[in-house]
XYZ file of C-alpha atoms in Angstrom:
295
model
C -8.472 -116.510 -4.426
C -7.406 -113.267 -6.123
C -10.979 -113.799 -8.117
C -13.126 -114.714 -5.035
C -11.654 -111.389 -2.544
C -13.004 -109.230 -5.498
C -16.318 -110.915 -5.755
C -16.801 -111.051 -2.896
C -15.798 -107.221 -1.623
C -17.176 -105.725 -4.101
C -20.256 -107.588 -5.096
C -21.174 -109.120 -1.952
C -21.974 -112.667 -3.244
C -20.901 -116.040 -1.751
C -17.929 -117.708 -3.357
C -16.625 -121.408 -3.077
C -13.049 -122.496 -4.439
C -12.353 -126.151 -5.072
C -9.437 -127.186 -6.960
C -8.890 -130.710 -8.375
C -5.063 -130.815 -7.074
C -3.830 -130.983 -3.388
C -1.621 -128.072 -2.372
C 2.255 -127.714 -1.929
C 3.293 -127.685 1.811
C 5.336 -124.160 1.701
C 2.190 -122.760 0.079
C 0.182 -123.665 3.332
C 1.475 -120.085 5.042
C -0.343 -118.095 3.044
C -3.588 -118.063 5.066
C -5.974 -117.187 2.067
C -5.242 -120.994 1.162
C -7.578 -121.877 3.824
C -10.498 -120.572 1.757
C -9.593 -123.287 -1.259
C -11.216 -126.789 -0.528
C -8.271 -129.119 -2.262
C -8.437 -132.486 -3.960
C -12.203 -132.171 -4.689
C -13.617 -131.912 -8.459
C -16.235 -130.706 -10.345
C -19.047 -133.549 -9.965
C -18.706 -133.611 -6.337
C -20.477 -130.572 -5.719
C -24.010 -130.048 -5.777
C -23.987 -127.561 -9.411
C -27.878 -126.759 -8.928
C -27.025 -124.229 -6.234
C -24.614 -122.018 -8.345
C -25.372 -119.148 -10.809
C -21.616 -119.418 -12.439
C -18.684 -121.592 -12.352
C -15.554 -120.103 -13.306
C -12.142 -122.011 -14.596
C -9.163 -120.266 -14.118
C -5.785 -121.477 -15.291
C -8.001 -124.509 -16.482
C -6.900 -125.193 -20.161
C -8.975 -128.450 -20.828
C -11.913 -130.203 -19.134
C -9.994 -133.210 -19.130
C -9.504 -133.735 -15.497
C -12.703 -132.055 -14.092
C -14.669 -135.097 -13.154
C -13.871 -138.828 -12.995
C -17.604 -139.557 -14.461
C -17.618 -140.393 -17.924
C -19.880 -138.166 -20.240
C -20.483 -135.763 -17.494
C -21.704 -132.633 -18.504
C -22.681 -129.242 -16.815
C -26.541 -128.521 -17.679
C -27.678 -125.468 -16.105
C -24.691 -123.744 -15.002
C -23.240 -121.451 -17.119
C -19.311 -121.475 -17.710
C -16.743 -118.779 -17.734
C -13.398 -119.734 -19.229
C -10.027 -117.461 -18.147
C -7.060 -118.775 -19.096
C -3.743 -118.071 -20.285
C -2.578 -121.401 -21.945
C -1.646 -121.949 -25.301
C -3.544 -125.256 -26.036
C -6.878 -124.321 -24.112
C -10.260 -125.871 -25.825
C -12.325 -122.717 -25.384
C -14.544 -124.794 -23.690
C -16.756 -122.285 -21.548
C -20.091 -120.160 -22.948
C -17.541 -117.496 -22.370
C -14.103 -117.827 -23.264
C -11.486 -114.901 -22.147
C -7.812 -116.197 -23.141
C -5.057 -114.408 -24.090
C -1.697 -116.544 -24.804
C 0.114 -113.296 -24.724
C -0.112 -112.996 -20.811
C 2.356 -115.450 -18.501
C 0.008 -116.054 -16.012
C -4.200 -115.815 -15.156
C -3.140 -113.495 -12.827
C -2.000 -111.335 -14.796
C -5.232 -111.515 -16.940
C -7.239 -110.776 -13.800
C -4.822 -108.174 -13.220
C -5.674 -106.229 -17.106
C -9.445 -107.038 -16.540
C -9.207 -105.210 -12.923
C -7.575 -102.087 -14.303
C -10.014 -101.808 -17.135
C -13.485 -101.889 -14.617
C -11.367 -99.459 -12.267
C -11.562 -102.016 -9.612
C -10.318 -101.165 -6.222
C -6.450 -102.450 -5.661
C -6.146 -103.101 -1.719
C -3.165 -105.007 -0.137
C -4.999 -107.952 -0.243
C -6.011 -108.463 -3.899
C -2.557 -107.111 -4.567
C -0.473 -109.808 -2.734
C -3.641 -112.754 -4.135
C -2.358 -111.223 -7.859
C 1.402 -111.105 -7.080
C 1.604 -114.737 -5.718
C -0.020 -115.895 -9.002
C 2.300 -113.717 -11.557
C 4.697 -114.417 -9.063
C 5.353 -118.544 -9.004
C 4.123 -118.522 -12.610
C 6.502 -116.320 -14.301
C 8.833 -118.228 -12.566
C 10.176 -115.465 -9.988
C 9.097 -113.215 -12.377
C 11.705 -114.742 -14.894
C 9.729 -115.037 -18.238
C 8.784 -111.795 -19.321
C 9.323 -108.308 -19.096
C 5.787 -107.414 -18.615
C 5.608 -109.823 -15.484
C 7.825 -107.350 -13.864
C 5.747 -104.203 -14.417
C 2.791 -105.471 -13.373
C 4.919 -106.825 -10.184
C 5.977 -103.234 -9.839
C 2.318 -102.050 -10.311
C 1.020 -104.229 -7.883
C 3.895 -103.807 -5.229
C 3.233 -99.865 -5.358
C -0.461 -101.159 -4.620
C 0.898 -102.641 -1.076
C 1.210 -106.059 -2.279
C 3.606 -108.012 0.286
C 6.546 -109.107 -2.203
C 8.620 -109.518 0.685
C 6.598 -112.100 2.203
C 6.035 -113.834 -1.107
C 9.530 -114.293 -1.684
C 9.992 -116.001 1.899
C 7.679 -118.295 1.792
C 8.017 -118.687 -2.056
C 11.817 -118.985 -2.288
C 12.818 -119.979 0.888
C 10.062 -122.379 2.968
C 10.409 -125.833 0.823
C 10.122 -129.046 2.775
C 12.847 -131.184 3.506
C 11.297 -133.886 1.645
C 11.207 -131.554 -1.908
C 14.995 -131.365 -1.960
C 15.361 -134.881 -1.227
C 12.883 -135.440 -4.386
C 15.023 -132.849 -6.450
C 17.715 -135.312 -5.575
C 16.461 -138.290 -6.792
C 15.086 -136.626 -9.981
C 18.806 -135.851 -10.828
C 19.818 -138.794 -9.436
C 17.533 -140.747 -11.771
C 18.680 -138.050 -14.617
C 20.220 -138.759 -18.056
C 20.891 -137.027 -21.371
C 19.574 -138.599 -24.716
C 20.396 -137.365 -28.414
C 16.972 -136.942 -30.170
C 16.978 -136.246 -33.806
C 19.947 -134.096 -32.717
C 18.748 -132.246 -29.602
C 20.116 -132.773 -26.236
C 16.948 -133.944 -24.060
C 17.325 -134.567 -20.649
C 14.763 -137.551 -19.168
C 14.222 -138.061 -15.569
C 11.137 -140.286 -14.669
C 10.552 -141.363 -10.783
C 8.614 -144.823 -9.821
C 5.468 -145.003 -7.800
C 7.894 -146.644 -4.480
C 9.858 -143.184 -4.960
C 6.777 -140.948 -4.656
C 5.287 -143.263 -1.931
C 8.568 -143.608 0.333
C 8.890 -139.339 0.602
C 5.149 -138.805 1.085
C 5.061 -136.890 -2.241
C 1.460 -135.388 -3.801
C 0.927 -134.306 -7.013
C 1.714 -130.318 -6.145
C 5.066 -131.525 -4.916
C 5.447 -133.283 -7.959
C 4.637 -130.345 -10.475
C 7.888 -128.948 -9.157
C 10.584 -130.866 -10.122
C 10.883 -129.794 -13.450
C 11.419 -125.931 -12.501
C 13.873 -127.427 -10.867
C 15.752 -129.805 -13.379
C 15.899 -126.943 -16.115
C 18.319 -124.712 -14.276
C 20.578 -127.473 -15.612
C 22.540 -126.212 -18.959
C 23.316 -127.494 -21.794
C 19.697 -128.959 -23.154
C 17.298 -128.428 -25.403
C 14.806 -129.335 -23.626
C 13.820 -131.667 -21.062
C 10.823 -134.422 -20.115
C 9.883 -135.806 -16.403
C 7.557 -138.811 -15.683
C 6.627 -139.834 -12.218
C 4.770 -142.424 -11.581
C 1.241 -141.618 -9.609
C 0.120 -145.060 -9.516
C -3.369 -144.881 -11.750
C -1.837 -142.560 -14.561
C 1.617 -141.303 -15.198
C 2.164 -137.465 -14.836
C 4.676 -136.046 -17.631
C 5.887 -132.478 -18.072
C 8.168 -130.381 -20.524
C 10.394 -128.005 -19.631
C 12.336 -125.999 -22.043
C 14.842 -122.764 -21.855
C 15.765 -122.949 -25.214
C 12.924 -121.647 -27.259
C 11.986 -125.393 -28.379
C 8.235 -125.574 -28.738
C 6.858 -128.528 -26.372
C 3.347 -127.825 -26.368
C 3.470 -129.765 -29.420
C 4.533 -132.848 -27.766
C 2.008 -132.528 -24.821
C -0.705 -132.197 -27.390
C 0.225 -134.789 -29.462
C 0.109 -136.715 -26.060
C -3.646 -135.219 -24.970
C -2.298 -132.917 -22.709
C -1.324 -128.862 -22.748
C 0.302 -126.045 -22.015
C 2.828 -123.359 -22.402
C 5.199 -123.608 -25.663
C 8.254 -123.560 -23.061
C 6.213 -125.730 -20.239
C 3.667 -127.981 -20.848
C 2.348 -131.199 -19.478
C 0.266 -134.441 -19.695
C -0.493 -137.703 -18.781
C -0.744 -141.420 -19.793
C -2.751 -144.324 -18.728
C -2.853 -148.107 -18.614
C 1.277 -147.846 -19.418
C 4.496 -148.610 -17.413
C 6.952 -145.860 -16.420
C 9.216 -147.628 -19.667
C 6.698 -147.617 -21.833
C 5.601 -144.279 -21.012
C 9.381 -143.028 -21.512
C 9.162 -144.698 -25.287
C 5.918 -143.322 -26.350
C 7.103 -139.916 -25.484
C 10.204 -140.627 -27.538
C 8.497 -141.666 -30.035
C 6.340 -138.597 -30.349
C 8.958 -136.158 -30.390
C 9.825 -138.072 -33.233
C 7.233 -138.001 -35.216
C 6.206 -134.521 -34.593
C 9.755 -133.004 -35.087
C 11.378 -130.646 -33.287
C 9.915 -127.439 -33.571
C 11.351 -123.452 -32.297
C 8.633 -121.376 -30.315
C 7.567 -118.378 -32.193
């Protein structure tokens, strides 16, 4: 959205947002939501009537349509991205794997073209450096360009309410069951924790796939681990993530798996297997790829 204000304001052209997941309930009160159309991909729209399509925070093409061997023709493709694993898959690639968040890309790429800072684009960039630093919790430079951005009349205030303090009922009773359903395993030494939720679970507290994203933020507050692994169940595929506040690199294991990420957080998912069998083939890879320190 951060992306689409400045195109928009300053280069008066017309600007639609899809985004292939559905949104997280708290996230809702920001009203510059409203201008994202949710759970839609890629080959649903009619391409022929853009000049540019632009990922952002999009580290593979793996998800973007549900047609096999679907391929853009005309359009031409701008890549910004932040992840580690990302396939440099655009005509034009901008990542940098030094940044925490595509925010705070857009944010370096706005100061260098002496773009405008308003309250507007300022709060749009803070939400995104915001929730992906984790409360601005993974770097150092996450809190200067908070700092920059605040002195720019971004609303931090507001952020952190509806941020920190606006979850639905139903998340907590999720975060529940996810420790509920946790355990601790010894792998090759490491202390792994493994929490993985059925389909009925996800079903019976009305749960989408934002909501689900969460839980591991949540399980790593929990001490003692190396790292940690969630599955949950989404009924066609199973959605795993990695968490880890130990310096353990898991983007290994999500690649390995045909998935991505962040050496601390990554993700991926697995089809045409139970929630058991997922939980041994993930095993199994960390395994065979070995246990690895971030550098």
């Amino acid at each position: 959205t951060a992306m689409k204000y400045f195109l928009e304001r300053d280069f008066k052209t017309k600007v639609d947002l899809i985004s292939v997941s559905d949104l997280n309930e708290s996230f809702t009160l920001f009203d510059f939501t409203k201008e994202v159309e949710f759970g839609k991909r890629v080959d649903k729209v009619n391409l022929g009537k853009y000049d540019l399509i632009i990922f952002l925070d999009f580290g593979s093409l793996r998800y973007y349509s549900e047609k096999e061997n679907f391929t853009f023709k005309d359009n031409f493709i701008l890549n910004i991205d932040h992840h580690e694993t990302n396939q440099d898959y655009g005509n034009l690639n901008y990542v940098d794997k030094s940044k925490c968040s595509t925010c705070s890309i857009l944010l370096s790429l706005f100061k260098e073209w002496k773009v405008k800072f308003d309250k507007e684009l300022a709060t749009r960039l803070l939400l995104g450096i915001y929730t992906d630093s984790l409360c601005l919790s993974l770097s150092a430079d996450s809190i200067k360009e908070a700092d920059f951005l605040i002195d720019k009349g971004a609303n931090y205030l507001k952020i952190v309410e509806f941020v920190q303090y606006n979850d639905p009922v139903k998340l907590y009773k999720y975060y529940s069951l996810m420790v509920d359903k946790f355990k601790v395993i010894d792998i090759n030494g490491a202390k792994v924790g493994v929490s993985a939720i059925s389909l009925d679970d996800l079903k019976e507290k009305n749960l989408n796939l934002a909501d689900v994203r969460l839980g591991p933020n949540y399980l790593q507050h929990i001490g003692g681990l190396d790292f940690l692994f969630t599955l949950a169940d989404m009924g066609d595929y199973i959605k795993g993530s990695f968490r880890s506040r130990k310096n353990v690199d898991t983007s290994l294991f999500a690649r390995e798996l045909g998935g991505g990420g962040h050496k601390l957080a990554s993700s991926f998912s697995l089809s045409g297997v139970s929630l058991e069998d997922a939980e041994k083939e993930v095993i199994d890879v960390i395994k065979k790829v070995g246990i690895h320190k971030a550098k």
